[in-house]
Amino acid sequence: MLKSRSFLFSLVVLIAIFFVSACSSGDKNSSGTKNSVKDKNSWEAIKERGKIIAGTSGTLYPTSYHEQDSDDLTGFEAEILKELAKRLDVEIEFKEMGFDGLLTSLKSGVIDIAANDIEITDERKEKVSFSDPYKYSYGTAIVRKDDLSGIKKLEDLKGKKAAGAATSIYMDIARKHGAEEVIYENATNEVYLRDVSVGRTDVILNDYYLQTLALAAFPELNITIHPDIQYHPSEMAIVMKKDNDGLLKKINEVLKEMHEDGTITELSKKFFNGADVSVKQDLDFQ
């Protein structure tokens, strides 16, 4: 009887050890899986795979676009990202998507970084990490040339139809001034501009340099940059997951080199008609 109880006791202990080990092992694997998901966008993971995955729209001239009849992605920020990857000694893979999908894709780990004229804001800083800025600009308004779309100042946006992306800073400004939102899915500049010209929409709030070049590309349209509306000085940068400190450090090191050796200025002048967007403007803003 004593031997039988001893055997049963040993069996219970073995079973208990088995379950503790199994649970411990399961927790470890679970933790490991979580960590691998969490860290797959880190610099160490990117270096190991030999490739960095960058999100951008591919439709925003001149920052990220395709030349006519070409599948090759180019533009101010696209070329910055290519040079960044080259200096980091990794390949680059672009994933093209609408602006509204970029931050979501960062959060889910689909992409490692994003660049698409993305402005640094305090609200976004709570959710993502930004590199040091490489572009400084401010907001303007594209309106109809013949009547300025009935707009004299930002307060006149109330009731006007403002075209843009739902989560952009500029749509937020339009929204706060009472404009009616007209949201587009990764549309080209021509679609935005033509709709203002023919009266489907009234105004496009956006970055000064982007607006200037977009306007020059379609001189036949009944549109212009509003002469009296300058607002919202801004800084643009590369975006990555929140607290991805290792990757942030490497990117900032390379961007500093590119500033110092003139690479960013050279790219700016190439894509912004001679303008150096890497320099802050000294203007009086609304």
mmCIF file of C-alpha atoms in Angstrom:
data_model
loop_
_atom_site.group_PDB
_atom_site.id
_atom_site.type_symbol
_atom_site.label_atom_id
_atom_site.label_comp_id
_atom_site.label_asym_id
_atom_site.label_seq_id
_atom_site.Cartn_x
_atom_site.Cartn_y
_atom_site.Cartn_z
ATOM 1 C CA MET A 1 0.000 0.000 0.000
ATOM 2 C CA LEU A 2 2.822 2.375 0.934
ATOM 3 C CA LYS A 3 4.630 1.561 -2.305
ATOM 4 C CA SER A 4 1.425 2.256 -4.262
ATOM 5 C CA ARG A 5 0.979 5.668 -2.587
ATOM 6 C CA SER A 6 4.614 6.493 -3.252
ATOM 7 C CA PHE A 7 4.168 5.621 -6.900
ATOM 8 C CA LEU A 8 1.016 7.748 -7.166
ATOM 9 C CA PHE A 9 2.754 10.677 -5.483
ATOM 10 C CA SER A 10 5.673 10.455 -7.892
ATOM 11 C CA LEU A 11 3.260 10.308 -10.811
ATOM 12 C CA VAL A 12 1.418 13.424 -9.635
ATOM 13 C CA VAL A 13 4.724 15.278 -9.230
ATOM 14 C CA LEU A 14 5.819 14.276 -12.723
ATOM 15 C CA ILE A 15 2.498 15.409 -14.187
ATOM 16 C CA ALA A 16 2.757 18.711 -12.300
ATOM 17 C CA ILE A 17 6.305 19.244 -13.560
ATOM 18 C CA PHE A 18 5.170 18.457 -17.093
ATOM 19 C CA PHE A 19 2.365 21.048 -16.972
ATOM 20 C CA VAL A 20 4.578 23.707 -15.368
ATOM 21 C CA SER A 21 7.229 23.112 -18.031
ATOM 22 C CA ALA A 22 4.626 23.175 -20.789
ATOM 23 C CA CYS A 23 3.121 26.423 -19.513
ATOM 24 C CA SER A 24 6.544 27.938 -19.057
ATOM 25 C CA SER A 25 7.535 26.874 -22.548
ATOM 26 C CA GLY A 26 4.265 28.196 -23.949
ATOM 27 C CA ASP A 27 4.753 31.559 -22.261
ATOM 28 C CA LYS A 28 8.292 31.758 -23.543
ATOM 29 C CA ASN A 29 7.227 30.984 -27.092
ATOM 30 C CA SER A 30 4.326 33.372 -26.806
ATOM 31 C CA SER A 31 6.640 36.073 -25.515
ATOM 32 C CA GLY A 32 9.130 35.274 -28.210
ATOM 33 C CA THR A 33 6.445 35.558 -30.862
ATOM 34 C CA LYS A 34 5.302 38.864 -29.464
ATOM 35 C CA ASN A 35 8.848 40.123 -29.330
ATOM 36 C CA SER A 36 9.561 39.039 -32.891
ATOM 37 C CA VAL A 37 6.441 40.878 -34.084
ATOM 38 C CA LYS A 38 7.314 43.872 -31.985
ATOM 39 C CA ASP A 39 10.927 43.989 -33.132
ATOM 40 C CA LYS A 40 10.661 42.981 -36.788
ATOM 41 C CA ASN A 41 10.888 46.636 -37.809
ATOM 42 C CA SER A 42 13.954 47.319 -35.657
ATOM 43 C CA TRP A 43 17.293 48.217 -37.175
ATOM 44 C CA GLU A 44 18.738 44.839 -36.130
ATOM 45 C CA ALA A 45 15.948 42.967 -37.950
ATOM 46 C CA ILE A 46 16.248 45.183 -41.038
ATOM 47 C CA LYS A 47 20.021 44.718 -41.157
ATOM 48 C CA GLU A 48 19.642 40.938 -40.799
ATOM 49 C CA ARG A 49 17.104 40.674 -43.616
ATOM 50 C CA GLY A 50 19.131 43.102 -45.737
ATOM 51 C CA LYS A 51 16.096 45.130 -46.793
ATOM 52 C CA ILE A 52 14.118 48.105 -45.528
ATOM 53 C CA ILE A 53 10.437 48.383 -46.475
ATOM 54 C CA ALA A 54 9.230 51.930 -47.110
ATOM 55 C CA GLY A 55 5.665 53.133 -47.531
ATOM 56 C CA THR A 56 4.776 56.031 -49.834
ATOM 57 C CA SER A 57 1.940 57.005 -52.169
ATOM 58 C CA GLY A 58 3.651 56.988 -55.559
ATOM 59 C CA THR A 59 1.144 59.616 -56.737
ATOM 60 C CA LEU A 60 2.335 62.799 -55.015
ATOM 61 C CA TYR A 61 4.408 64.886 -57.427
ATOM 62 C CA PRO A 62 7.244 65.783 -56.913
ATOM 63 C CA THR A 63 7.863 63.909 -53.682
ATOM 64 C CA SER A 64 6.824 60.368 -54.685
ATOM 65 C CA TYR A 65 5.606 59.590 -58.200
ATOM 66 C CA HIS A 66 6.146 57.647 -61.424
ATOM 67 C CA GLU A 67 7.451 59.220 -64.582
ATOM 68 C CA GLN A 68 5.045 58.855 -67.493
ATOM 69 C CA ASP A 69 5.111 55.347 -68.992
ATOM 70 C CA SER A 70 7.487 54.130 -66.279
ATOM 71 C CA ASP A 71 7.144 51.774 -63.331
ATOM 72 C CA ASP A 72 10.146 53.341 -61.596
ATOM 73 C CA LEU A 73 9.344 55.331 -58.466
ATOM 74 C CA THR A 74 11.121 58.666 -58.125
ATOM 75 C CA GLY A 75 10.676 62.059 -56.482
ATOM 76 C CA PHE A 76 12.311 64.112 -53.741
ATOM 77 C CA GLU A 77 11.504 61.791 -50.853
ATOM 78 C CA ALA A 78 11.692 58.607 -52.933
ATOM 79 C CA GLU A 79 15.271 59.485 -53.866
ATOM 80 C CA ILE A 80 16.118 60.407 -50.264
ATOM 81 C CA LEU A 81 14.888 56.957 -49.214
ATOM 82 C CA LYS A 82 16.909 55.242 -51.961
ATOM 83 C CA GLU A 83 20.063 57.078 -50.877
ATOM 84 C CA LEU A 84 19.287 56.322 -47.227
ATOM 85 C CA ALA A 85 19.083 52.592 -47.966
ATOM 86 C CA LYS A 86 22.284 52.734 -49.995
ATOM 87 C CA ARG A 87 24.203 54.346 -47.135
ATOM 88 C CA LEU A 88 22.712 51.876 -44.655
ATOM 89 C CA ASP A 89 23.905 49.090 -46.971
ATOM 90 C CA VAL A 90 20.466 47.493 -47.373
ATOM 91 C CA GLU A 91 18.054 47.043 -50.266
ATOM 92 C CA ILE A 92 14.837 49.056 -50.344
ATOM 93 C CA GLU A 93 11.353 47.823 -51.147
ATOM 94 C CA PHE A 94 8.590 50.373 -51.718
ATOM 95 C CA LYS A 95 4.961 49.684 -50.851
ATOM 96 C CA GLU A 96 2.642 52.223 -52.449
ATOM 97 C CA MET A 97 -0.582 53.141 -50.692
ATOM 98 C CA GLY A 98 -2.857 56.068 -49.925
ATOM 99 C CA PHE A 99 -1.770 58.584 -47.318
ATOM 100 C CA ASP A 100 -4.416 57.396 -44.872
ATOM 101 C CA GLY A 101 -2.970 53.870 -44.897
ATOM 102 C CA LEU A 102 0.647 54.768 -44.159
ATOM 103 C CA LEU A 103 0.452 55.210 -40.389
ATOM 104 C CA THR A 104 -1.796 52.148 -40.049
ATOM 105 C CA SER A 105 0.736 50.068 -41.986
ATOM 106 C CA LEU A 106 3.528 51.320 -39.731
ATOM 107 C CA LYS A 107 1.595 50.328 -36.634
ATOM 108 C CA SER A 108 0.872 46.835 -37.988
ATOM 109 C CA GLY A 109 4.483 46.315 -39.071
ATOM 110 C CA VAL A 110 3.725 46.006 -42.797
ATOM 111 C CA ILE A 111 6.305 48.726 -43.473
ATOM 112 C CA ASP A 112 9.406 49.828 -41.554
ATOM 113 C CA ILE A 113 9.296 53.519 -42.457
ATOM 114 C CA ALA A 114 7.053 55.958 -44.327
ATOM 115 C CA ALA A 115 7.713 59.159 -46.252
ATOM 116 C CA ASN A 116 5.082 61.098 -48.149
ATOM 117 C CA ASP A 117 5.380 64.760 -47.188
ATOM 118 C CA ILE A 118 4.354 63.693 -43.672
ATOM 119 C CA GLU A 119 4.344 66.592 -41.253
ATOM 120 C CA ILE A 120 5.751 66.426 -37.727
ATOM 121 C CA THR A 121 3.014 67.206 -35.199
ATOM 122 C CA ASP A 122 2.676 66.776 -31.430
ATOM 123 C CA GLU A 123 -0.371 64.550 -31.917
ATOM 124 C CA ARG A 124 1.481 62.228 -34.294
ATOM 125 C CA LYS A 125 4.514 62.159 -31.999
ATOM 126 C CA GLU A 126 2.347 60.348 -29.451
ATOM 127 C CA LYS A 127 1.839 57.490 -31.933
ATOM 128 C CA VAL A 128 4.983 57.355 -34.096
ATOM 129 C CA SER A 129 8.620 58.457 -34.118
ATOM 130 C CA PHE A 130 9.937 61.064 -36.551
ATOM 131 C CA SER A 131 13.413 61.489 -37.969
ATOM 132 C CA ASP A 132 15.067 64.892 -38.028
ATOM 133 C CA PRO A 133 13.305 67.094 -40.609
ATOM 134 C CA TYR A 134 14.593 67.487 -44.171
ATOM 135 C CA LYS A 135 11.879 69.739 -45.554
ATOM 136 C CA TYR A 136 10.403 73.023 -44.282
ATOM 137 C CA SER A 137 7.331 74.568 -45.810
ATOM 138 C CA TYR A 138 3.962 76.203 -45.106
ATOM 139 C CA GLY A 139 0.369 76.009 -46.248
ATOM 140 C CA THR A 140 -1.280 77.694 -49.206
ATOM 141 C CA ALA A 141 -4.637 77.377 -50.959
ATOM 142 C CA ILE A 142 -5.341 76.543 -54.577
ATOM 143 C CA VAL A 143 -8.539 78.240 -55.729
ATOM 144 C CA ARG A 144 -10.210 79.183 -59.011
ATOM 145 C CA LYS A 145 -8.339 81.890 -60.854
ATOM 146 C CA ASP A 146 -11.351 83.922 -61.957
ATOM 147 C CA ASP A 147 -12.968 84.454 -58.529
ATOM 148 C CA LEU A 148 -10.561 82.952 -55.944
ATOM 149 C CA SER A 149 -13.460 80.563 -55.181
ATOM 150 C CA GLY A 150 -15.051 83.343 -53.129
ATOM 151 C CA ILE A 151 -12.330 83.007 -50.488
ATOM 152 C CA LYS A 152 -10.392 85.957 -49.036
ATOM 153 C CA LYS A 153 -9.097 84.380 -45.820
ATOM 154 C CA LEU A 154 -9.153 81.047 -44.013
ATOM 155 C CA GLU A 155 -12.367 81.981 -42.213
ATOM 156 C CA ASP A 156 -14.128 82.044 -45.602
ATOM 157 C CA LEU A 157 -13.639 78.267 -45.926
ATOM 158 C CA LYS A 158 -16.923 77.717 -44.073
ATOM 159 C CA GLY A 159 -19.312 75.912 -46.399
ATOM 160 C CA LYS A 160 -16.729 75.558 -49.180
ATOM 161 C CA LYS A 161 -15.805 72.150 -50.613
ATOM 162 C CA ALA A 162 -12.208 71.292 -49.653
ATOM 163 C CA ALA A 163 -10.494 68.429 -51.477
ATOM 164 C CA GLY A 164 -7.866 66.206 -49.864
ATOM 165 C CA ALA A 165 -7.008 63.167 -47.753
ATOM 166 C CA ALA A 166 -9.076 62.544 -44.625
ATOM 167 C CA THR A 167 -6.179 62.339 -42.145
ATOM 168 C CA SER A 168 -3.946 65.072 -43.562
ATOM 169 C CA ILE A 169 -3.088 68.138 -41.500
ATOM 170 C CA TYR A 170 -4.500 70.360 -44.214
ATOM 171 C CA MET A 171 -7.890 68.643 -44.225
ATOM 172 C CA ASP A 172 -7.936 69.063 -40.456
ATOM 173 C CA ILE A 173 -7.380 72.811 -40.942
ATOM 174 C CA ALA A 174 -10.175 72.936 -43.530
ATOM 175 C CA ARG A 175 -12.444 70.984 -41.191
ATOM 176 C CA LYS A 176 -11.769 73.339 -38.282
ATOM 177 C CA HIS A 177 -12.719 76.288 -40.480
ATOM 178 C CA GLY A 178 -16.057 74.733 -41.397
ATOM 179 C CA ALA A 179 -15.283 73.446 -44.897
ATOM 180 C CA GLU A 180 -17.138 70.504 -46.410
ATOM 181 C CA GLU A 181 -14.719 67.592 -46.839
ATOM 182 C CA VAL A 182 -14.334 65.951 -50.242
ATOM 183 C CA ILE A 183 -12.115 62.904 -49.699
ATOM 184 C CA TYR A 184 -10.065 61.268 -52.462
ATOM 185 C CA GLU A 185 -8.427 57.826 -52.487
ATOM 186 C CA ASN A 186 -4.791 58.174 -53.575
ATOM 187 C CA ALA A 187 -5.791 60.355 -56.533
ATOM 188 C CA THR A 188 -3.311 62.132 -58.800
ATOM 189 C CA ASN A 189 -2.767 65.880 -58.697
ATOM 190 C CA GLU A 190 -4.591 66.303 -61.989
ATOM 191 C CA VAL A 191 -7.819 64.916 -60.522
ATOM 192 C CA TYR A 192 -7.663 67.245 -57.515
ATOM 193 C CA LEU A 193 -6.816 70.311 -59.585
ATOM 194 C CA ARG A 194 -9.322 69.745 -62.381
ATOM 195 C CA ASP A 195 -12.156 69.363 -59.881
ATOM 196 C CA VAL A 196 -11.373 72.797 -58.420
ATOM 197 C CA SER A 197 -11.095 74.283 -61.908
ATOM 198 C CA VAL A 198 -14.553 73.086 -62.996
ATOM 199 C CA GLY A 199 -16.233 73.798 -59.651
ATOM 200 C CA ARG A 200 -16.747 70.289 -58.303
ATOM 201 C CA THR A 201 -14.688 71.472 -55.336
ATOM 202 C CA ASP A 202 -13.587 74.951 -54.248
ATOM 203 C CA VAL A 203 -10.186 74.726 -52.632
ATOM 204 C CA ILE A 204 -7.156 72.540 -51.986
ATOM 205 C CA LEU A 205 -5.180 73.325 -48.850
ATOM 206 C CA ASN A 206 -1.685 71.910 -49.056
ATOM 207 C CA ASP A 207 2.051 72.484 -48.925
ATOM 208 C CA TYR A 208 3.326 75.588 -50.754
ATOM 209 C CA TYR A 209 6.038 73.837 -52.782
ATOM 210 C CA LEU A 210 3.759 70.996 -53.825
ATOM 211 C CA GLN A 211 1.024 73.421 -54.821
ATOM 212 C CA THR A 212 3.421 75.568 -56.879
ATOM 213 C CA LEU A 213 4.694 72.634 -58.911
ATOM 214 C CA ALA A 214 1.265 71.085 -59.334
ATOM 215 C CA LEU A 215 -0.041 74.391 -60.618
ATOM 216 C CA ALA A 216 2.810 74.778 -63.101
ATOM 217 C CA ALA A 217 2.092 71.316 -64.510
ATOM 218 C CA PHE A 218 -1.436 72.299 -65.592
ATOM 219 C CA PRO A 219 -1.323 75.904 -66.858
ATOM 220 C CA GLU A 220 -4.496 75.421 -68.879
ATOM 221 C CA LEU A 221 -6.669 74.979 -65.762
ATOM 222 C CA ASN A 222 -8.623 77.826 -64.174
ATOM 223 C CA ILE A 223 -6.701 77.680 -60.887
ATOM 224 C CA THR A 224 -4.162 79.708 -58.945
ATOM 225 C CA ILE A 225 -2.467 79.886 -55.552
ATOM 226 C CA HIS A 226 -4.310 82.344 -53.352
ATOM 227 C CA PRO A 227 -2.146 85.510 -53.087
ATOM 228 C CA ASP A 228 -3.104 86.358 -49.489
ATOM 229 C CA ILE A 229 -3.249 83.024 -47.673
ATOM 230 C CA GLN A 230 -0.057 81.789 -45.985
ATOM 231 C CA TYR A 231 -0.334 79.753 -42.795
ATOM 232 C CA HIS A 232 0.859 76.770 -40.817
ATOM 233 C CA PRO A 233 4.682 76.583 -41.090
ATOM 234 C CA SER A 234 5.599 72.899 -41.171
ATOM 235 C CA GLU A 235 8.431 70.373 -40.991
ATOM 236 C CA MET A 236 8.457 67.029 -42.818
ATOM 237 C CA ALA A 237 10.376 63.863 -41.917
ATOM 238 C CA ILE A 238 10.598 60.085 -42.198
ATOM 239 C CA VAL A 239 8.210 58.209 -39.906
ATOM 240 C CA MET A 240 8.686 54.901 -38.094
ATOM 241 C CA LYS A 241 7.169 52.956 -35.204
ATOM 242 C CA LYS A 242 7.045 54.673 -31.849
ATOM 243 C CA ASP A 243 10.240 54.250 -29.792
ATOM 244 C CA ASN A 244 12.111 52.394 -32.553
ATOM 245 C CA ASP A 245 15.234 54.076 -31.207
ATOM 246 C CA GLY A 246 17.871 51.989 -32.979
ATOM 247 C CA LEU A 247 16.406 52.626 -36.424
ATOM 248 C CA LEU A 248 15.772 56.279 -35.593
ATOM 249 C CA LYS A 249 19.419 56.767 -34.626
ATOM 250 C CA LYS A 250 20.718 55.169 -37.845
ATOM 251 C CA ILE A 251 18.363 57.201 -40.038
ATOM 252 C CA ASN A 252 19.257 60.471 -38.321
ATOM 253 C CA GLU A 253 22.965 59.738 -38.717
ATOM 254 C CA VAL A 254 22.530 59.248 -42.464
ATOM 255 C CA LEU A 255 20.259 62.286 -42.867
ATOM 256 C CA LYS A 256 22.866 64.410 -41.094
ATOM 257 C CA GLU A 257 25.502 63.223 -43.580
ATOM 258 C CA MET A 258 23.161 63.979 -46.475
ATOM 259 C CA HIS A 259 22.525 67.487 -45.165
ATOM 260 C CA GLU A 260 26.215 68.164 -44.616
ATOM 261 C CA ASP A 261 27.422 66.880 -47.988
ATOM 262 C CA GLY A 262 24.681 68.734 -49.882
ATOM 263 C CA THR A 263 22.779 65.680 -51.101
ATOM 264 C CA ILE A 264 19.398 66.835 -49.777
ATOM 265 C CA THR A 265 19.855 70.350 -51.159
ATOM 266 C CA GLU A 266 20.808 68.891 -54.536
ATOM 267 C CA LEU A 267 17.739 66.641 -54.601
ATOM 268 C CA SER A 268 15.533 69.531 -53.509
ATOM 269 C CA LYS A 269 16.707 71.775 -56.349
ATOM 270 C CA LYS A 270 16.222 68.934 -58.815
ATOM 271 C CA PHE A 271 12.622 68.252 -57.843
ATOM 272 C CA PHE A 272 11.448 71.680 -56.638
ATOM 273 C CA ASN A 273 12.507 73.797 -59.597
ATOM 274 C CA GLY A 274 15.695 75.150 -57.991
ATOM 275 C CA ALA A 275 14.249 75.764 -54.510
ATOM 276 C CA ASP A 276 16.007 74.478 -51.395
ATOM 277 C CA VAL A 277 13.216 73.119 -49.207
ATOM 278 C CA SER A 278 15.710 72.020 -46.534
ATOM 279 C CA VAL A 279 15.947 75.649 -45.335
ATOM 280 C CA LYS A 280 13.371 77.297 -43.048
ATOM 281 C CA GLN A 281 11.399 80.232 -44.461
ATOM 282 C CA ASP A 282 11.186 83.565 -42.640
ATOM 283 C CA LEU A 283 7.621 84.697 -43.358
ATOM 284 C CA ASP A 284 4.659 86.235 -41.555
ATOM 285 C CA PHE A 285 1.995 83.549 -41.246
ATOM 286 C CA GLN A 286 -1.710 83.795 -40.504
#
